[in-house]
Structure formats: C-alpha cells, structure tokens
Coordinates of C-alpha atoms and ligand atoms in Angstrom, one line a residue:
X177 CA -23.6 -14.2 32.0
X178 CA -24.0 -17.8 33.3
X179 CA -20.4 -20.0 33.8
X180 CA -19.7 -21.8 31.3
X181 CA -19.1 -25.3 32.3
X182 CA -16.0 -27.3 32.0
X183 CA -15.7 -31.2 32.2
X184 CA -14.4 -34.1 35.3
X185 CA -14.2 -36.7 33.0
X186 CA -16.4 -36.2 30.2
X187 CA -18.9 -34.9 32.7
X188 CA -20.1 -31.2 32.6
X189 CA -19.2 -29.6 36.3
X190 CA -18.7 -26.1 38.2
X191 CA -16.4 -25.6 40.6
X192 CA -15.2 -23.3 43.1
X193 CA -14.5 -19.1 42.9
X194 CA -14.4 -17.5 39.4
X195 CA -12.7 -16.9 36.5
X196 CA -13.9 -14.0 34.0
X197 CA -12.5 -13.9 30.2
X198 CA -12.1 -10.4 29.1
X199 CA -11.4 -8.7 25.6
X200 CA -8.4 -8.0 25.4
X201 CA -9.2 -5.2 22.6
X202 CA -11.5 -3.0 25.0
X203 CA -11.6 -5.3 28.5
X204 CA -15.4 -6.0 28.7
X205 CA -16.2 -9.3 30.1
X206 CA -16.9 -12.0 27.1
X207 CA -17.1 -15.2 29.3
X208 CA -16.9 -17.0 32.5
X209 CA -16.3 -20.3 34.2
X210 CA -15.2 -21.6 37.4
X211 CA -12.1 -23.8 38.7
X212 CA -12.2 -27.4 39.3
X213 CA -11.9 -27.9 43.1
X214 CA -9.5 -30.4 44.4
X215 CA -11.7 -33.5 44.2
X216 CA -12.7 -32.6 40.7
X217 CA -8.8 -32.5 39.7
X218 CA -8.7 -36.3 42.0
X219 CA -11.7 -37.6 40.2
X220 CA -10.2 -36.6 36.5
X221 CA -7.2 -38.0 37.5
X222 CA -8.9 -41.2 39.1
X223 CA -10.9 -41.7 36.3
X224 CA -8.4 -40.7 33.4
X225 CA -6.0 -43.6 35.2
X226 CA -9.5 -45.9 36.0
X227 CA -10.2 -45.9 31.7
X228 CA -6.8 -46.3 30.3
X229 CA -6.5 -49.9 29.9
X230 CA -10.4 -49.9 28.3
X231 CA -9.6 -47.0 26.1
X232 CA -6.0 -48.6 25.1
X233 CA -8.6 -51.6 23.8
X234 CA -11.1 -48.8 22.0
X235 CA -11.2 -50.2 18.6
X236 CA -10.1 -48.1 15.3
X237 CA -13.9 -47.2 14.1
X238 CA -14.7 -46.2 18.1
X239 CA -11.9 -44.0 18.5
X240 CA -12.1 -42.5 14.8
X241 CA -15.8 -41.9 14.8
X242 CA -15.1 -39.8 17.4
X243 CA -12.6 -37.7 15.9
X244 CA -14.6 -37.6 12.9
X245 CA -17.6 -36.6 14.9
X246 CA -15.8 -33.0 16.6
X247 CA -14.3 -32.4 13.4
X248 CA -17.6 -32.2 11.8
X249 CA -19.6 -30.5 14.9
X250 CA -16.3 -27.6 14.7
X251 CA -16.7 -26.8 11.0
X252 CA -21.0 -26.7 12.0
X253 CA -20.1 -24.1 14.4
X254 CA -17.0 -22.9 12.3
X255 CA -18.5 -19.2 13.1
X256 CA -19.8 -19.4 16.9
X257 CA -16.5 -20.9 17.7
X258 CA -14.0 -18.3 15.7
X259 CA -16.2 -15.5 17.1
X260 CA -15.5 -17.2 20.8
X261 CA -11.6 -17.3 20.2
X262 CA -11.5 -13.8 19.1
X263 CA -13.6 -12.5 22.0
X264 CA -11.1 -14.4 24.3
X265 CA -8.1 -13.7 22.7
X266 CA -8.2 -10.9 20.6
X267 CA -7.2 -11.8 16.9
X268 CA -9.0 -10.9 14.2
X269 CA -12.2 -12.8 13.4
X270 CA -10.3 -13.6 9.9
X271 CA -7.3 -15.3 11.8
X272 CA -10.1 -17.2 14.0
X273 CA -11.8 -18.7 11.3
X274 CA -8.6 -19.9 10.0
X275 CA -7.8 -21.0 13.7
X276 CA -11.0 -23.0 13.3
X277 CA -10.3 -24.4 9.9
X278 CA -7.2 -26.0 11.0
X279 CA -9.1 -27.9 14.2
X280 CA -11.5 -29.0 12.1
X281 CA -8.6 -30.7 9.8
X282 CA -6.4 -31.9 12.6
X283 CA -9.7 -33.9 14.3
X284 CA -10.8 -35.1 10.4
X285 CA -7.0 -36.5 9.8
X286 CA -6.5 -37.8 13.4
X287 CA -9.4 -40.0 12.5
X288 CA -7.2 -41.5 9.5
X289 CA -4.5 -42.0 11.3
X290 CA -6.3 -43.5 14.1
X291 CA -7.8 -46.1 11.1
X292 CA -4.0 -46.7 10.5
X293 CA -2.1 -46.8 13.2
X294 CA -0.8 -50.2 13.1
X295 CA 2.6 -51.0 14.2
X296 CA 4.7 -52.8 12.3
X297 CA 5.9 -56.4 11.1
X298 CA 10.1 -56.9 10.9
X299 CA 11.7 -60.0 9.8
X300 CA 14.5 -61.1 12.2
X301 CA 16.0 -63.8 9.6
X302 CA 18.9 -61.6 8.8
X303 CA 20.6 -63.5 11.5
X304 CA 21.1 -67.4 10.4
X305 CA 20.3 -68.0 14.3
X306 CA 17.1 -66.5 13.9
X307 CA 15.6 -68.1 10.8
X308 CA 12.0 -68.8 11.1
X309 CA 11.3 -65.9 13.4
X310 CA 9.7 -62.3 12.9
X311 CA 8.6 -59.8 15.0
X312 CA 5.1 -57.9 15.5
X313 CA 5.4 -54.6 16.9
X314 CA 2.5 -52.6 18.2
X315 CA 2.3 -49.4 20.0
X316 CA 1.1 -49.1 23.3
X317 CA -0.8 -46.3 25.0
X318 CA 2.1 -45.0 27.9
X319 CA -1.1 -43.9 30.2
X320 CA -3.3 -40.4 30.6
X321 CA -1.8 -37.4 29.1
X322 CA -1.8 -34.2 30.6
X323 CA -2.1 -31.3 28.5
X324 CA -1.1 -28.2 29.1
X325 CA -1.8 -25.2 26.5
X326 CA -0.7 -21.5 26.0
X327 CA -3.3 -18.6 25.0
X328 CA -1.9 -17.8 21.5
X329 CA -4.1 -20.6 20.0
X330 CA -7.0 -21.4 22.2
X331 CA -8.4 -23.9 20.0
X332 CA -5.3 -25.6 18.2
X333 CA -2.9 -25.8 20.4
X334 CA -5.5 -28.1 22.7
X335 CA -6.7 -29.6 19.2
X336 CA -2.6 -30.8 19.1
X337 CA -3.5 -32.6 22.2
X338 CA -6.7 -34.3 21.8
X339 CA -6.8 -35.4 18.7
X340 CA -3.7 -38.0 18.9
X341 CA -4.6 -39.1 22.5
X342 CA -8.2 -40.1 21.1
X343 CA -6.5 -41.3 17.8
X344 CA -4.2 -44.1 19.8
X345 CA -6.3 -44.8 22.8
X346 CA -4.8 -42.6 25.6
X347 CA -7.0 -40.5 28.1
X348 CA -6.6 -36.7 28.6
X349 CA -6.9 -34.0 31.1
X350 CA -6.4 -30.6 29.5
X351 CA -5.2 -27.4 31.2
X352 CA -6.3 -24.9 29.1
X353 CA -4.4 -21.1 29.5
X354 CA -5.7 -19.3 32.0
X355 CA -6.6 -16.1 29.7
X356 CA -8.2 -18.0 27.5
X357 CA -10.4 -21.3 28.4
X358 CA -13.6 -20.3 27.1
X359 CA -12.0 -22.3 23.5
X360 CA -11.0 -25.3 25.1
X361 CA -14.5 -26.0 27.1
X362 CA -16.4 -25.4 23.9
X363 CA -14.3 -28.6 22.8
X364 CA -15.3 -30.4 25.9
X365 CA -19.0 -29.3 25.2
X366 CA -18.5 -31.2 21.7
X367 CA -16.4 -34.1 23.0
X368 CA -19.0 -34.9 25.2
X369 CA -21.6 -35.5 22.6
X370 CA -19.5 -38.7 21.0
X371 CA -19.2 -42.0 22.8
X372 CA -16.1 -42.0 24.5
X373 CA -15.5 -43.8 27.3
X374 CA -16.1 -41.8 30.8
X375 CA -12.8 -40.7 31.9
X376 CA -11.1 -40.3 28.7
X377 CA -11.1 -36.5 28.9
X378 CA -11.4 -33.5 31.1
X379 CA -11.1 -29.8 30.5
X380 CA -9.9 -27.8 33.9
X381 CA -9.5 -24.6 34.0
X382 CA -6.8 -24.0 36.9
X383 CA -4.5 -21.4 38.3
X384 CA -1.1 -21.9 37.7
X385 CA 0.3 -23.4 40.9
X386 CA -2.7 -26.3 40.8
X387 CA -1.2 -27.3 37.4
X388 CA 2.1 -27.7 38.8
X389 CA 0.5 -31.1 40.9
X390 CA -1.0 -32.3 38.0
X391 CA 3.3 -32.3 36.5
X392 CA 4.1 -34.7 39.0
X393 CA 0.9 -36.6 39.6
X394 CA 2.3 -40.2 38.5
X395 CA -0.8 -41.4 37.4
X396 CA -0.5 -39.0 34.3
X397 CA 3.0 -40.6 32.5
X398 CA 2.9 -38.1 29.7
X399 CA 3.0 -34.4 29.7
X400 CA 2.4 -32.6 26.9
X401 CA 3.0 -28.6 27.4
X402 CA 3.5 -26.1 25.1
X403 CA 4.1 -22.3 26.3
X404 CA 7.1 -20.4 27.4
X405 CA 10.5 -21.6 28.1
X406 CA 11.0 -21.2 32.0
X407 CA 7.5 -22.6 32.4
X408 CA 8.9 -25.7 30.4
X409 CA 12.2 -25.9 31.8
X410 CA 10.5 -26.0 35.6
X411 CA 8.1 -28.6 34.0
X412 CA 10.9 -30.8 33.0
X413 CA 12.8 -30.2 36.3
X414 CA 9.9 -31.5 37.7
X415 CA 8.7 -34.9 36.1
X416 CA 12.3 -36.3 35.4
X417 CA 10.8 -39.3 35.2
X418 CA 8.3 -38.5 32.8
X419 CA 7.6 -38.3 29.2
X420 CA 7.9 -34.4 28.5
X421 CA 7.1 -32.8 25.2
X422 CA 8.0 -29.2 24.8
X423 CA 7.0 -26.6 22.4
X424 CA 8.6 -23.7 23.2
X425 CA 8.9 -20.0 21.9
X426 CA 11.0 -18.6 19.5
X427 CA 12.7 -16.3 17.5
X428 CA 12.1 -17.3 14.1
X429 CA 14.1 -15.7 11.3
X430 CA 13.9 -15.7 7.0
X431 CA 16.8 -15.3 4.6
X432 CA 16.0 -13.6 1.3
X433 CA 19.1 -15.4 -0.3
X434 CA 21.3 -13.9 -3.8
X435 CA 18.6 -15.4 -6.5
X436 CA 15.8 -14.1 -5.0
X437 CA 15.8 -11.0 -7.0
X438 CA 13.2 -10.5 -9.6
X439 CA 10.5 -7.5 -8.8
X440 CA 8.0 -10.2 -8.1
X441 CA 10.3 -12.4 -5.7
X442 CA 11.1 -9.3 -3.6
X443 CA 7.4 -7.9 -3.4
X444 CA 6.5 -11.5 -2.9
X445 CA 8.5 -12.1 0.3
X446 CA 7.7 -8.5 1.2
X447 CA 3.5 -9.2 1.3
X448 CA 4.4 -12.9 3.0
X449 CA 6.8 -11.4 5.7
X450 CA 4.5 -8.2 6.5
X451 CA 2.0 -11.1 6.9
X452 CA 3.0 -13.7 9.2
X453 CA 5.3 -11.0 11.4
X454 CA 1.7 -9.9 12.6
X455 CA -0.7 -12.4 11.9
X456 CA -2.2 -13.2 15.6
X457 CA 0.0 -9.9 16.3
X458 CA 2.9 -11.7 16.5
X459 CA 1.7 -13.8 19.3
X460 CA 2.8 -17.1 17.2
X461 CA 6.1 -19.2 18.1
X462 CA 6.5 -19.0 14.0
X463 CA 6.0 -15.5 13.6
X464 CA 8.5 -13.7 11.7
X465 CA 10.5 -11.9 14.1
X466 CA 13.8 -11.3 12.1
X467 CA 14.8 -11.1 8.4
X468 CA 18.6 -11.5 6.8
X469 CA 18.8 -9.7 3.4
X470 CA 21.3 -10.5 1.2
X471 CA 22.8 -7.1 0.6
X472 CA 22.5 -6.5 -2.7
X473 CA 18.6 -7.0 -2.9
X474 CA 18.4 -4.8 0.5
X475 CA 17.6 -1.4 -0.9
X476 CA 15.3 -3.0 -3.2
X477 CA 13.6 -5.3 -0.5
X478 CA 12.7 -2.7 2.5
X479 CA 10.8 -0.2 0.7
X480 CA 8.5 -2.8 -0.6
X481 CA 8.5 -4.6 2.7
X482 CA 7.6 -0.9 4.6
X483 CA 5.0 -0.6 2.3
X484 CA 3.3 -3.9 3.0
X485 CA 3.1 -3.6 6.6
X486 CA 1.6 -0.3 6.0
X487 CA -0.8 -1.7 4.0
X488 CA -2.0 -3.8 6.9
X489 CA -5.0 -3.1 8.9
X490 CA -5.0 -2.5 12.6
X491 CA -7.7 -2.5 14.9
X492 CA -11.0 -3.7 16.0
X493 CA -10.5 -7.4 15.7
X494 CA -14.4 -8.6 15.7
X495 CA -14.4 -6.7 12.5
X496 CA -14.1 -9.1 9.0
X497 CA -11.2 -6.3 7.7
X498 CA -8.9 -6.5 10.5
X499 CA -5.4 -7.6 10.0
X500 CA -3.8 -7.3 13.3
X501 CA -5.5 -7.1 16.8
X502 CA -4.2 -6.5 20.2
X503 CA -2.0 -8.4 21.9
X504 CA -3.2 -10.3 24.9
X505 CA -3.3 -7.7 27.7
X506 CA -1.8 -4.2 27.9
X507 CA 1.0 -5.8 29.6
X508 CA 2.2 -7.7 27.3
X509 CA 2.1 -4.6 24.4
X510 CA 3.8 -2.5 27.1
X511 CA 6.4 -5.2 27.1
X512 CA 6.5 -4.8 23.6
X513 CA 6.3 -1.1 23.3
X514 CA 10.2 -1.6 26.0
X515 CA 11.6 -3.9 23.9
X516 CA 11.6 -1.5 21.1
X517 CA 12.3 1.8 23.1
X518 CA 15.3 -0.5 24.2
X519 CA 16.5 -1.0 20.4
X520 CA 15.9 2.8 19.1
X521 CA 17.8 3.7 22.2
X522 CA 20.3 1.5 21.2
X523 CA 20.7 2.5 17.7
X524 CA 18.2 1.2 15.6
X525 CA 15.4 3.4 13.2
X526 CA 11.7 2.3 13.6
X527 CA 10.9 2.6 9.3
X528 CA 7.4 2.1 10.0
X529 CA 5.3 1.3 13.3
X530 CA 6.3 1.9 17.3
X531 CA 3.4 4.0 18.8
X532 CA 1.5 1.9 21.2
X533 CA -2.5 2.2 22.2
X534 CA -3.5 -0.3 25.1
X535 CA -3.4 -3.6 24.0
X536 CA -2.6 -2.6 20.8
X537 CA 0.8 -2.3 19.1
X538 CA 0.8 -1.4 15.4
X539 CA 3.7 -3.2 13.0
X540 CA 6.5 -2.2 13.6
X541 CA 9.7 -2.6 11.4
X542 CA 13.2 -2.0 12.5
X543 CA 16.5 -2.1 11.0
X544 CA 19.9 -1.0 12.0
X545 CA 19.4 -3.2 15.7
X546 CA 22.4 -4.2 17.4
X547 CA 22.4 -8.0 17.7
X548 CA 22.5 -7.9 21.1
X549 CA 19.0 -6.3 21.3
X550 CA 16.0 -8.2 23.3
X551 CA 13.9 -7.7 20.0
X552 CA 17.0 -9.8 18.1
X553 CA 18.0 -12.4 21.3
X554 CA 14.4 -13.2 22.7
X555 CA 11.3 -13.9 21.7
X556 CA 9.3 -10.6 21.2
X557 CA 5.9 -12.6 20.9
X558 CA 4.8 -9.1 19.3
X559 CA 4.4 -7.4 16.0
X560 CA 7.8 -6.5 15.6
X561 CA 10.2 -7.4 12.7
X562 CA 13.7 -6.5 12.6
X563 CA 15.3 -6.5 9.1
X564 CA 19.0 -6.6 8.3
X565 CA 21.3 -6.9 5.1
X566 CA 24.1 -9.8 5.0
X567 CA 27.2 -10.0 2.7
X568 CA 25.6 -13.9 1.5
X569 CA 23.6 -16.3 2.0
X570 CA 26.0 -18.3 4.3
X571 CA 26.5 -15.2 6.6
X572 CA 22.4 -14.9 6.8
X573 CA 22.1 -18.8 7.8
X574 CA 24.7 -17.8 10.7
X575 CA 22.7 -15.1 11.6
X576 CA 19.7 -17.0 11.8
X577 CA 21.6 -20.0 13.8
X578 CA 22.5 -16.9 16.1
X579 CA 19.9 -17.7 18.4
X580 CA 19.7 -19.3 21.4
X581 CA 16.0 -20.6 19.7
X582 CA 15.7 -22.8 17.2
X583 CA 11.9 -23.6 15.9
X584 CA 11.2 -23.1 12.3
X585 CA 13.2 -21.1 9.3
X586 CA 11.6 -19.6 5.8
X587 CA 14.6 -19.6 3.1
X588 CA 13.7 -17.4 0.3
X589 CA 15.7 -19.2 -2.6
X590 CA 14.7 -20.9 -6.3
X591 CA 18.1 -22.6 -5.9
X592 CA 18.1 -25.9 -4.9
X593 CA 22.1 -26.2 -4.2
X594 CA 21.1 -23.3 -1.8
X595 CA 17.9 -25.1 -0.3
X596 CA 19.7 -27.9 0.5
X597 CA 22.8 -25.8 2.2
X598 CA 20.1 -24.1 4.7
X599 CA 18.7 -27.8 5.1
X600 CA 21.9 -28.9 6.4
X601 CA 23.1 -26.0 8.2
X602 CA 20.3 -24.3 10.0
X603 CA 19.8 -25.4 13.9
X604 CA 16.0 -25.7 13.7
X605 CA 13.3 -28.2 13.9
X606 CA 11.8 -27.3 9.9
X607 CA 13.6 -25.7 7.4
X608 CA 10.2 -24.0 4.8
X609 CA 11.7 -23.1 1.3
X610 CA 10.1 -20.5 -0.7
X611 CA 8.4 -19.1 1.7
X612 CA 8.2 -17.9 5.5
X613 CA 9.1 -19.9 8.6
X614 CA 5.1 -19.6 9.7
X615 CA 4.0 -23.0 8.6
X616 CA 2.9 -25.8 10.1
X617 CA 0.6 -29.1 8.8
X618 CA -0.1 -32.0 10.3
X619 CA 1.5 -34.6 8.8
X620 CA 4.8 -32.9 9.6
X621 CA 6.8 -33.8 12.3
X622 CA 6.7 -30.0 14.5
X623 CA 8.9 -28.9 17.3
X624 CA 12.1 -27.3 17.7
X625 CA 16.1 -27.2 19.1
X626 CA 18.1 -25.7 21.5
X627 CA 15.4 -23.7 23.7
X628 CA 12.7 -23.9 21.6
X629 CA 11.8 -27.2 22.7
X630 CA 12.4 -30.8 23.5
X631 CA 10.3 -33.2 21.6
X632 CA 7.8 -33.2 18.2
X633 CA 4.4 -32.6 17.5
X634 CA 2.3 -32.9 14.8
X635 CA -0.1 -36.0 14.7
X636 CA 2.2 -38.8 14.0
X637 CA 4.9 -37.8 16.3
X638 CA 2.3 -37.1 18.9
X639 CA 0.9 -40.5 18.2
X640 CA 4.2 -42.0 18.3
X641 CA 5.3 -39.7 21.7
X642 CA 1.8 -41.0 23.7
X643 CA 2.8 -44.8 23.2
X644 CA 5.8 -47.1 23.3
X645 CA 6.8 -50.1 21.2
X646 CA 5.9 -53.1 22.5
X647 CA 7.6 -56.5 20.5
X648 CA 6.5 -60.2 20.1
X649 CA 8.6 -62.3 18.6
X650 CA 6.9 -65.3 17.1
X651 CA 9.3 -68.2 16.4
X652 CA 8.9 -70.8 13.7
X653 CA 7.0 -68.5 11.2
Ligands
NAD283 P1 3.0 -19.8 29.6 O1 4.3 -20.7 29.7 O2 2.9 -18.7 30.5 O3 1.7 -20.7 29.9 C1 1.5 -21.9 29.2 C2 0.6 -22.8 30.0 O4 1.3 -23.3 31.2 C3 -0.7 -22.1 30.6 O5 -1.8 -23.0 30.5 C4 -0.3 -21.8 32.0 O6 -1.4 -21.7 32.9 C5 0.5 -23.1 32.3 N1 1.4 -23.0 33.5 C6 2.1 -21.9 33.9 N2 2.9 -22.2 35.0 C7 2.7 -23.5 35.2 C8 3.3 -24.5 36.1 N3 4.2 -24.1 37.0 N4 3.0 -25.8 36.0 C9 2.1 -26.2 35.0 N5 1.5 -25.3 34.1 C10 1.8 -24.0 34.2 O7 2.9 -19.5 28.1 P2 1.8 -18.5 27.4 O8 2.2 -17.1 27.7 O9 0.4 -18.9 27.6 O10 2.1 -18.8 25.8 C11 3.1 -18.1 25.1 C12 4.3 -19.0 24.9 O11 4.0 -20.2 24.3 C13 5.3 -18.4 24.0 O12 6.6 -18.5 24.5 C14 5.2 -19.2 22.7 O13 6.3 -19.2 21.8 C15 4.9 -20.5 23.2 N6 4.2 -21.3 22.2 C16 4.9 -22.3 21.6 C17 4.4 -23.1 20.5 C18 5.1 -24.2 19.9 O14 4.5 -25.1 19.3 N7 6.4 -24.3 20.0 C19 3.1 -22.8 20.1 C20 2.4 -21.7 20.7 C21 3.0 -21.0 21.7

C-alpha cells in the first residue's frame, strides 16, 4: 500500500516515519501517509504567510471557480470518497455518502458567497456634521488560517475550513485528526487540480504536540479548531492573542413538549431520536444524547422510542444496510461501555442496548439515570440516549439548560407560544423546532455556549471570523 501523499503548499510531498489508518470495525490497515517534517511545516507556513496579500487580491470568479471546481470533482468521486471515510472512520457507507453530499454543497455555496461577499455601503449623514460623507466597508483577509479538525467528520469538518478561507481570500494549512487523514488529503489531491495560488493550502498530517507550534506560530492569525473541550481550552490558553474559533462537544438534549401528542407526533420523534442518537454512532457534537418527556406522553413515548432503536441495524459498516458502525477505536466503546456500567450501577435500567463487541456499542437507551451521571453531565460521544419524564415543558427546558454544554436543542412542539419560550430560554447556540437538535446548514450561523464553544461557523460567520472590517470614509459624496 503506497503513502498517500499530503500537500506543502499545494504541492504533493512525503515526509518522515509513518502513519497507518486502520478500520476501526475489524483493524486491518485501509491507508497510509507520512508526517510533514519540520521544514515542510516552515515551508507551508512560509508560503501560506508569502501568498496572503496575492490571494487577499484573488478576484471573485478566481476564487469561486475554484470552489466550484472541488465541489464538482467531490460529487464525481461521491462513491471513492464515502468509501474512503468509512474505511477510516468507521460509519456506515450510508452516513458517508451523506458526509459527502454535504461537502459537495458547502464548496458549491462557498462559491456563491465568494461571488457576493461585498462589504457594505453606510451613510454617515445622520449626523448634521457629517453631511456629504458615507462610508465603504470591505472585509479584509486577517492572514493564513490554521485548521485544525476532529475524526468524527473527516471530510466536513475540513470542508468547514476550506471552503470560506478560499471563498474570501485567506490561505490555509489544515491539520487533519490523526485517526483519520486519509479524507482530508483526498481534498488536497482535488485542490491541487484548480488554480490557486501556490501557498494557499496545505494538508499535514502531524502528531499532536507538532500542532501545538503551528497554535502559536504568529504568522498564522487565525485558528480555527474544532474537537474536544480541554484540547480547545489549551488552544485558547495558548494564542491569547489570536483569533480562536471553537467548536466544541456537547451534550445535546430534545424536549417532547405537552402538544406533542398525537400517535404520529410521538412515533415521529421516536424514529428521528432513535436516528440521530446513533447516526455516526453517536460520534456527532449534535447527537442526541438526552431526551425530557413531558410526563404525560412518557408511557406513550418510550415504548415506541425502544422500538425504534431496535429497529436499527448494527454492524458491518461497508455494508449499504448498516445503521450504526463502531465507534472509533475500542477505547473509546470501552469508554462508553463505563459510562453506562457507571449509570446502571447507579440506578438507572438499560430498556434496550448495553452489551459491547470491540469497537462496537449497540444503542443503548436508558432511563431512570441520576442527573449526576457522566452519560447526563458529559459528552458520551457514543450511542447512548438517556430518556426522562418532566412535570412541563418549562421544567424540560431547565433540564436541558442543565448542562455545563450548550450547542444545539430539538423542541418537539406545533405551538408557537411554546417555540418561542425555548427560543428565549434555552442556553444554546440553535434552538431546531419540530424536530431533533442534529441539524446543521450552511447558511446558519453554527457554534455553541458555555463549553461547547467560543465562536460561529457555518459559511458566512466563517467568512466574517477569517476577515476584519476595514472603513473608508469618502467626504463630499
Ligand atoms: P480532539 O480534541 O482530541 O482532537 C481534535 C484535533 O485537535 C485533532 O486534529 C488533534 O490531533 C488536534 N490536537 C490535539 N491536541 C492538540 C494540541 N495540543 N494542539 C493542537 N492540536 C491538537 O477531538 P477528537 O476526539 O478528534 O474529536 C471529538 C471532539 O470533537 C468531540 O468533543 C466533539 O464534540 C467535537 N466536535 C465538535 C464539533 C462542533 O462543531 N462543535 C463538531 C465535531 C466534533
């Protein structure tokens, strides 16, 4: 199995020692590549800092015919690429593709709002003393952007990255997660094809300790890291001086509120819940982790959600009927498998779920949990759901606020009074009526609160985030 190459700005390279991608469903190797040496890491750098005032200048139709152009080469190789991010990290080929699908959108609308992205025209005249002036304000690439990904999202989470530093002109040196690069140089393999400027990205694999120079190298003003909260926290602690994004983990909850009662609503929420608390096995920041009943649809709400996770299919996750794959290593699902043994012992009833197999970790739904429990107060980052009743919908939003997280919610209501009541009072970055917390686009601002994060995504707010204002007051106009 030859390395697979990843890129020193825009330039295919090998570098030093070796790094081998395994499955994490049975172990076998799946991929390798190498790690940039120290003069590779100084000549991305060099470069990414050499380019920026050239790529700043890029104009619109450069910088979106690029975006257009890996949007278009992804959804060619829609299949080699899902197939690669499952081999890598282990969800099911079904959860890949859709991996893939959302790449190939985020690069297609980056390349409208890079034909867009035009500042803005004020009119100072509101001011007697300032009659006759207004002023022009464009937005400025802040510099290179380093960016630094986790391995729940091998493709997108780098995708989050790329696409608004090509969309407003900024270079880009991308750390992809150690467990999972193979995703990330298959980007660079496609980036390289378009006509970017040298120097406006690199893909470097690198063990954790390397990325930590990369934080405080100056000549890369912008960090943007998603991943876990003490990796985020040191990150911050690090580049005070910087401009630090953080996407951070979670604990994401759902209410099923009062009027959410028919037959249909009930086995609706059940099938969406069962879902997303084990789509990418629970390895997503948005994944359904907990779920407040109001009480009097309880009794009518947990058979129905029991009987949707059973319905789920665990397993191989190469194979097209699939639901829910292993987790990442057998670490992590040994993690997992504690964190419940930790609950039962502690009270709680498994209803379906809790018998672990290697890397794998079936669904697993508990109730009766104390809410001191790790699977309530941290992020399980596992397919584990833990459902309780509530006497109303007030006492679920304070359950869901309970947290010392605060990403996304899903409010199960038709009310609008009600909708409007979880918009104002739940500590989160999105509040998603009708449905569960486990949705993200790109035109929507995408980040959370308290220690889930500091700091938005999503294309515009990364666009926004990469530059600053910068004002020109024309007098006499
Ligand atoms: P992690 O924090 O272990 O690693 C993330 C990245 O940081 C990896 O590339 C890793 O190599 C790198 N890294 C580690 N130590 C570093 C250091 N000292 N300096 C610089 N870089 C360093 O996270 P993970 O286990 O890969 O991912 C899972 C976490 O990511 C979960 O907590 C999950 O919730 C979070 N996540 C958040 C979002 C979001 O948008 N909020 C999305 C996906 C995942």
């Amino acid at each position: 199995m030859e390395p697979r190459a990843f890129y020193v700005a825009g330039r295919p390279a090998h570098g030093e020692g070796e790094l081998t991608v395994t499955h994490p469903y049975d172990g076998r190797a799946v991929g390798r590549t190498t790690l940039a040496t120290a003069d590779q890491v100084e000549a991305a750098v060099a470069a990414a800092a050499e380019v920026s005032a050239a790529a700043a200048a890029l104009p619109a139709h450069a910088r979106a015919a690029a975006l257009d152009h890996v949007s278009r080469r992804l959804a060619e190789r829609a299949d080699e690429v899902a197939a690669l991010i499952t081999a890598e990290n282990g969800k099911p080929v079904k959860w890949a593709k859709a991996e893939v699908g959302r790449a190939v959108s985020t690069f297609r609308w980056a390349a409208e709002e890079a034909r867009r992205f035009s500042g803005e025209l004020q009119r100072l005249d509101t001011d007697p003393a300032a009659t006759g002036r207004i002023a022009l304000v464009r937005r400025v690439p802040k510099g290179p952007v380093l960016g630094i990904a986790p391995f729940n999202f091998p493709l997108n989470l780098v995708a989050h990255k790329v696409a608004p530093a090509i969309a407003v002109g900024a270079p880009i040196v991308v750390k992809p997660a150690p467990a999972t690069p193979l995703s990330a140089l298959l980007l660079g393999e496609i980036l390289a094809e378009t006509d970017l400027p040298e120097g406006m990205f690199s893909v470097l694999p690198l063990p954790n300790e390397r990325a930590a120079d990369l934080v405080t190298d100056p000549r890369l003003p912008v960090v943007s890291f998603t991943g876990s909260g003490p990796v985020g926290a040191a990150i911050r602690r690090a580049a005070p001086d910087k401009h630090v994004t953080l996407e951070l983990g979670g604990n994401a909850a759902a209410v099923i509120c009062e009027d959410w009662a028919s037959d249909g609503d009930l086995t609706f929420a059940a099938h969406r819940i069962a879902t997303f608390s084990n789509y990418q096995a629970g390895q997503s920041c948005i994944a359904v982790q907990r779920v407040y009943v109001h009480e009097w649809l309880y009794d009518g709400f947990l058979p129905r959600l029991v009987a949707a996770v059973e319905e789920l299919r665990t397993g191989d996750p190469t194979s097209e009927l699939t639901d829910v794959g292993p987790l990442v290593s057998v670490e992590a699902a040994e993690r997992v498998e504690a964190w419940v043994d930790e609950a039962v012992a502690a009270g709680a009833t498994i209803e379906v779920g809790g018998r672990r197999n290697g890397a794998t970790y079936p669904p697993t739904v508990l109730s009766g949990v104390p809410s001191t429990a790790k699977v309530c107060t941290e992020e399980v980052f596992g397919p584990v759901l833990v459902v309780a009743p509530v006497t109303d919908d007030r006492a679920g939003f304070a359950a869901v606020n309970d947290s010392a997280y605060g990403l996304q919610a899903g409010v199960f209501t038709h009310n609008l009074q009600t909708a409007f009541l979880a918009h104002r009072t739940l500590e989160v970055g999105g509040v998603i009526v009708g449905d569960v917390p486990s949705y993200r686009a790109d035109q929507m601002p995408y980040g959370g609160v308290k220690g889930s994060g500091v700091g938005r995504e999503g294309l515009r707010s990364a666009m926004d985030d990469y530059t600053e204002p910068r004002v020109m007051v024309l007098t006499g106009v």
